[in-house]
Amino acid sequence: MQTINLPRSITLKLDQLCRRFIWSGSAEHHKMSLLNWNMVCTPKSKGGLGFKKLEIMNQALIMKDNWSLITEPNKLSNQVLATKYGVQLDEVPTHLPTRYGSPLWKAMGNIWQKTCESIRWSIGNGETARFWEDCCVTSQKPLADLVIQPLLFELQNKRTVDFLDGTGN
């Protein structure tokens, strides 16, 4: 589940088998459900039973692989993936090319945008944050997508630190 994006039909079928087992004690027999499946999958802290929906769990595990690619660029498995598919890990890629690749790489690429939308930035010293391309100011779109005029070439690759004075302002 962590290395491939399971088709929706499979996750729905597995969820169905789980539901049948919970309510009847067997995957073959079907009994009436005592609770809505959404309630069963609600966290215990909110009154549910804490079960996981497999489709959401599958996406979360693949996003974990994506997060590892971003935060641990020196990890051997991440270096192998980056070298094999030509991705630079010195900054967060805007997308992962998925036309060719292993099932793991395609799954990571298909979820990549969702991973990037979930990232919250801690700019730190501003050395690695791309001012115009990273979503460190707005969470939805990079600043480059919001400007009306085209960016000057010398401004396009600026880092956040380039716009700060010596005091951090």
GROMACS .gro file of C-alpha atoms in nm:
model
  169
    1MET     CA    1   0.000   0.000   0.000
    2GLN     CA    2   0.293   0.234   0.054
    3THR     CA    3   0.455   0.166  -0.280
    4ILE     CA    4   0.167   0.169  -0.529
    5ASN     CA    5  -0.150   0.369  -0.574
    6LEU     CA    6  -0.423   0.109  -0.529
    7PRO     CA    7  -0.716   0.143  -0.770
    8ARG     CA    8  -1.033   0.277  -0.614
    9SER     CA    9  -1.224  -0.042  -0.696
   10ILE     CA   10  -0.976  -0.246  -0.490
   11THR     CA   11  -0.985  -0.012  -0.189
   12LEU     CA   12  -1.366  -0.011  -0.197
   13LYS     CA   13  -1.375  -0.393  -0.214
   14LEU     CA   14  -1.128  -0.424   0.076
   15ASP     CA   15  -1.331  -0.174   0.281
   16GLN     CA   16  -1.643  -0.379   0.204
   17LEU     CA   17  -1.472  -0.698   0.327
   18CYS     CA   18  -1.366  -0.517   0.645
   19ARG     CA   19  -1.721  -0.396   0.705
   20ARG     CA   20  -1.861  -0.746   0.659
   21PHE     CA   21  -1.604  -0.893   0.895
   22ILE     CA   22  -1.670  -0.630   1.163
   23TRP     CA   23  -2.045  -0.678   1.163
   24SER     CA   24  -2.076  -1.054   1.098
   25GLY     CA   25  -1.737  -1.203   1.192
   26SER     CA   26  -1.691  -1.336   0.839
   27ALA     CA   27  -1.608  -1.183   0.502
   28GLU     CA   28  -1.859  -1.411   0.327
   29HIS     CA   29  -2.170  -1.340   0.533
   30HIS     CA   30  -2.346  -1.009   0.529
   31LYS     CA   31  -2.532  -0.867   0.829
   32MET     CA   32  -2.692  -0.531   0.882
   33SER     CA   33  -2.447  -0.258   0.981
   34LEU     CA   34  -2.500  -0.101   1.319
   35LEU     CA   35  -2.312   0.219   1.233
   36ASN     CA   36  -2.244   0.418   0.919
   37TRP     CA   37  -1.896   0.334   0.781
   38ASN     CA   38  -1.798   0.702   0.800
   39MET     CA   39  -1.873   0.694   1.173
   40VAL     CA   40  -1.668   0.375   1.214
   41CYS     CA   41  -1.376   0.551   1.041
   42THR     CA   42  -1.404   0.861   1.260
   43PRO     CA   43  -1.120   0.893   1.515
   44LYS     CA   44  -1.190   0.761   1.865
   45SER     CA   45  -1.140   1.109   2.007
   46LYS     CA   46  -1.444   1.221   1.806
   47GLY     CA   47  -1.669   0.930   1.901
   48GLY     CA   48  -1.584   0.685   1.621
   49LEU     CA   49  -1.410   0.349   1.627
   50GLY     CA   50  -1.086   0.473   1.471
   51PHE     CA   51  -1.078   0.249   1.163
   52LYS     CA   52  -0.901   0.377   0.852
   53LYS     CA   53  -1.045   0.412   0.505
   54LEU     CA   54  -0.799   0.231   0.281
   55GLU     CA   55  -0.807   0.485  -0.002
   56ILE     CA   56  -0.712   0.768   0.234
   57MET     CA   57  -0.452   0.550   0.410
   58ASN     CA   58  -0.298   0.455   0.074
   59GLN     CA   59  -0.266   0.822  -0.025
   60ALA     CA   60  -0.121   0.910   0.316
   61LEU     CA   61   0.147   0.640   0.289
   62ILE     CA   62   0.250   0.756  -0.059
   63MET     CA   63   0.259   1.115   0.067
   64LYS     CA   64   0.492   0.987   0.340
   65ASP     CA   65   0.728   0.865   0.064
   66ASN     CA   66   0.702   1.208  -0.100
   67TRP     CA   67   0.779   1.380   0.230
   68SER     CA   68   1.084   1.159   0.271
   69LEU     CA   69   1.202   1.262  -0.076
   70ILE     CA   70   1.178   1.629   0.029
   71THR     CA   71   1.318   1.609   0.382
   72GLU     CA   72   1.579   1.334   0.348
   73PRO     CA   73   1.758   1.396   0.016
   74ASN     CA   74   2.071   1.208   0.134
   75LYS     CA   75   1.882   0.885   0.204
   76LEU     CA   76   2.005   0.615  -0.036
   77SER     CA   77   1.661   0.520  -0.169
   78ASN     CA   78   1.581   0.886  -0.240
   79GLN     CA   79   1.915   0.938  -0.416
   80VAL     CA   80   1.846   0.632  -0.633
   81LEU     CA   81   1.500   0.763  -0.729
   82ALA     CA   82   1.626   1.116  -0.794
   83THR     CA   83   1.916   0.995  -1.009
   84LYS     CA   84   1.706   0.744  -1.201
   85TYR     CA   85   1.433   0.996  -1.286
   86GLY     CA   86   1.649   1.310  -1.312
   87VAL     CA   87   1.504   1.509  -1.022
   88GLN     CA   88   1.713   1.763  -0.829
   89LEU     CA   89   1.662   1.723  -0.454
   90ASP     CA   90   1.835   2.046  -0.352
   91GLU     CA   91   1.494   2.216  -0.369
   92VAL     CA   92   1.133   2.099  -0.371
   93PRO     CA   93   1.040   1.998  -0.726
   94THR     CA   94   0.722   2.157  -0.861
   95HIS     CA   95   0.621   1.824  -1.020
   96LEU     CA   96   0.752   1.472  -1.072
   97PRO     CA   97   0.765   1.341  -1.430
   98THR     CA   98   0.550   1.027  -1.438
   99ARG     CA   99   0.531   0.932  -1.803
  100TYR     CA  100   0.787   0.658  -1.749
  101GLY     CA  101   0.881   0.497  -1.425
  102SER     CA  102   0.817   0.231  -1.168
  103PRO     CA  103   0.476   0.194  -1.003
  104LEU     CA  104   0.623   0.361  -0.691
  105TRP     CA  105   0.745   0.663  -0.890
  106LYS     CA  106   0.414   0.696  -1.076
  107ALA     CA  107   0.220   0.675  -0.747
  108MET     CA  108   0.445   0.941  -0.592
  109GLY     CA  109   0.404   1.165  -0.898
  110ASN     CA  110   0.026   1.129  -0.905
  111ILE     CA  111   0.003   1.242  -0.540
  112TRP     CA  112   0.285   1.499  -0.564
  113GLN     CA  113   0.060   1.803  -0.611
  114LYS     CA  114  -0.149   1.705  -0.309
  115THR     CA  115   0.173   1.666  -0.108
  116CYS     CA  116   0.293   2.011  -0.214
  117GLU     CA  117  -0.042   2.165  -0.121
  118SER     CA  118  -0.009   2.014   0.227
  119ILE     CA  119   0.338   2.153   0.294
  120ARG     CA  120   0.365   2.438   0.539
  121TRP     CA  121   0.683   2.640   0.518
  122SER     CA  122   0.929   2.733   0.784
  123ILE     CA  123   1.148   2.970   0.590
  124GLY     CA  124   1.432   2.974   0.843
  125ASN     CA  125   1.722   3.180   0.707
  126GLY     CA  126   1.565   3.198   0.357
  127GLU     CA  127   1.859   3.033   0.180
  128THR     CA  128   1.656   2.748   0.027
  129ALA     CA  129   1.309   2.903  -0.015
  130ARG     CA  130   1.249   3.022  -0.372
  131PHE     CA  131   1.067   3.354  -0.328
  132TRP     CA  132   0.860   3.341  -0.649
  133GLU     CA  133   0.818   2.964  -0.700
  134ASP     CA  134   0.757   2.815  -0.354
  135CYS     CA  135   0.424   2.851  -0.175
  136CYS     CA  136   0.582   3.002   0.135
  137VAL     CA  137   0.375   3.322   0.131
  138THR     CA  138   0.044   3.190  -0.001
  139SER     CA  139  -0.056   2.831   0.058
  140GLN     CA  140  -0.245   2.789  -0.269
  141LYS     CA  141  -0.023   2.926  -0.545
  142PRO     CA  142   0.332   3.053  -0.580
  143LEU     CA  143   0.370   3.429  -0.606
  144ALA     CA  144   0.486   3.394  -0.968
  145ASP     CA  145   0.131   3.279  -1.059
  146LEU     CA  146  -0.024   3.584  -0.894
  147VAL     CA  147   0.178   3.864  -1.056
  148ILE     CA  148   0.017   4.055  -1.343
  149GLN     CA  149   0.334   4.144  -1.534
  150PRO     CA  150   0.592   3.885  -1.640
  151LEU     CA  151   0.881   3.859  -1.396
  152LEU     CA  152   1.214   4.003  -1.494
  153PHE     CA  153   1.471   3.732  -1.562
  154GLU     CA  154   1.703   3.849  -1.284
  155LEU     CA  155   1.416   3.819  -1.031
  156GLN     CA  156   1.291   3.473  -1.128
  157ASN     CA  157   1.547   3.264  -0.940
  158LYS     CA  158   1.574   3.480  -0.629
  159ARG     CA  159   1.569   3.317  -0.288
  160THR     CA  160   1.381   3.466   0.006
  161VAL     CA  161   1.711   3.570   0.168
  162ASP     CA  162   1.777   3.798  -0.133
  163PHE     CA  163   1.482   4.019  -0.030
  164LEU     CA  164   1.579   4.048   0.339
  165ASP     CA  165   1.799   4.312   0.493
  166GLY     CA  166   2.057   4.235   0.761
  167THR     CA  167   1.794   4.243   1.040
  168GLY     CA  168   1.561   3.986   0.883
  169ASN     CA  169   1.306   4.238   0.755
   0.00000   0.00000   0.00000
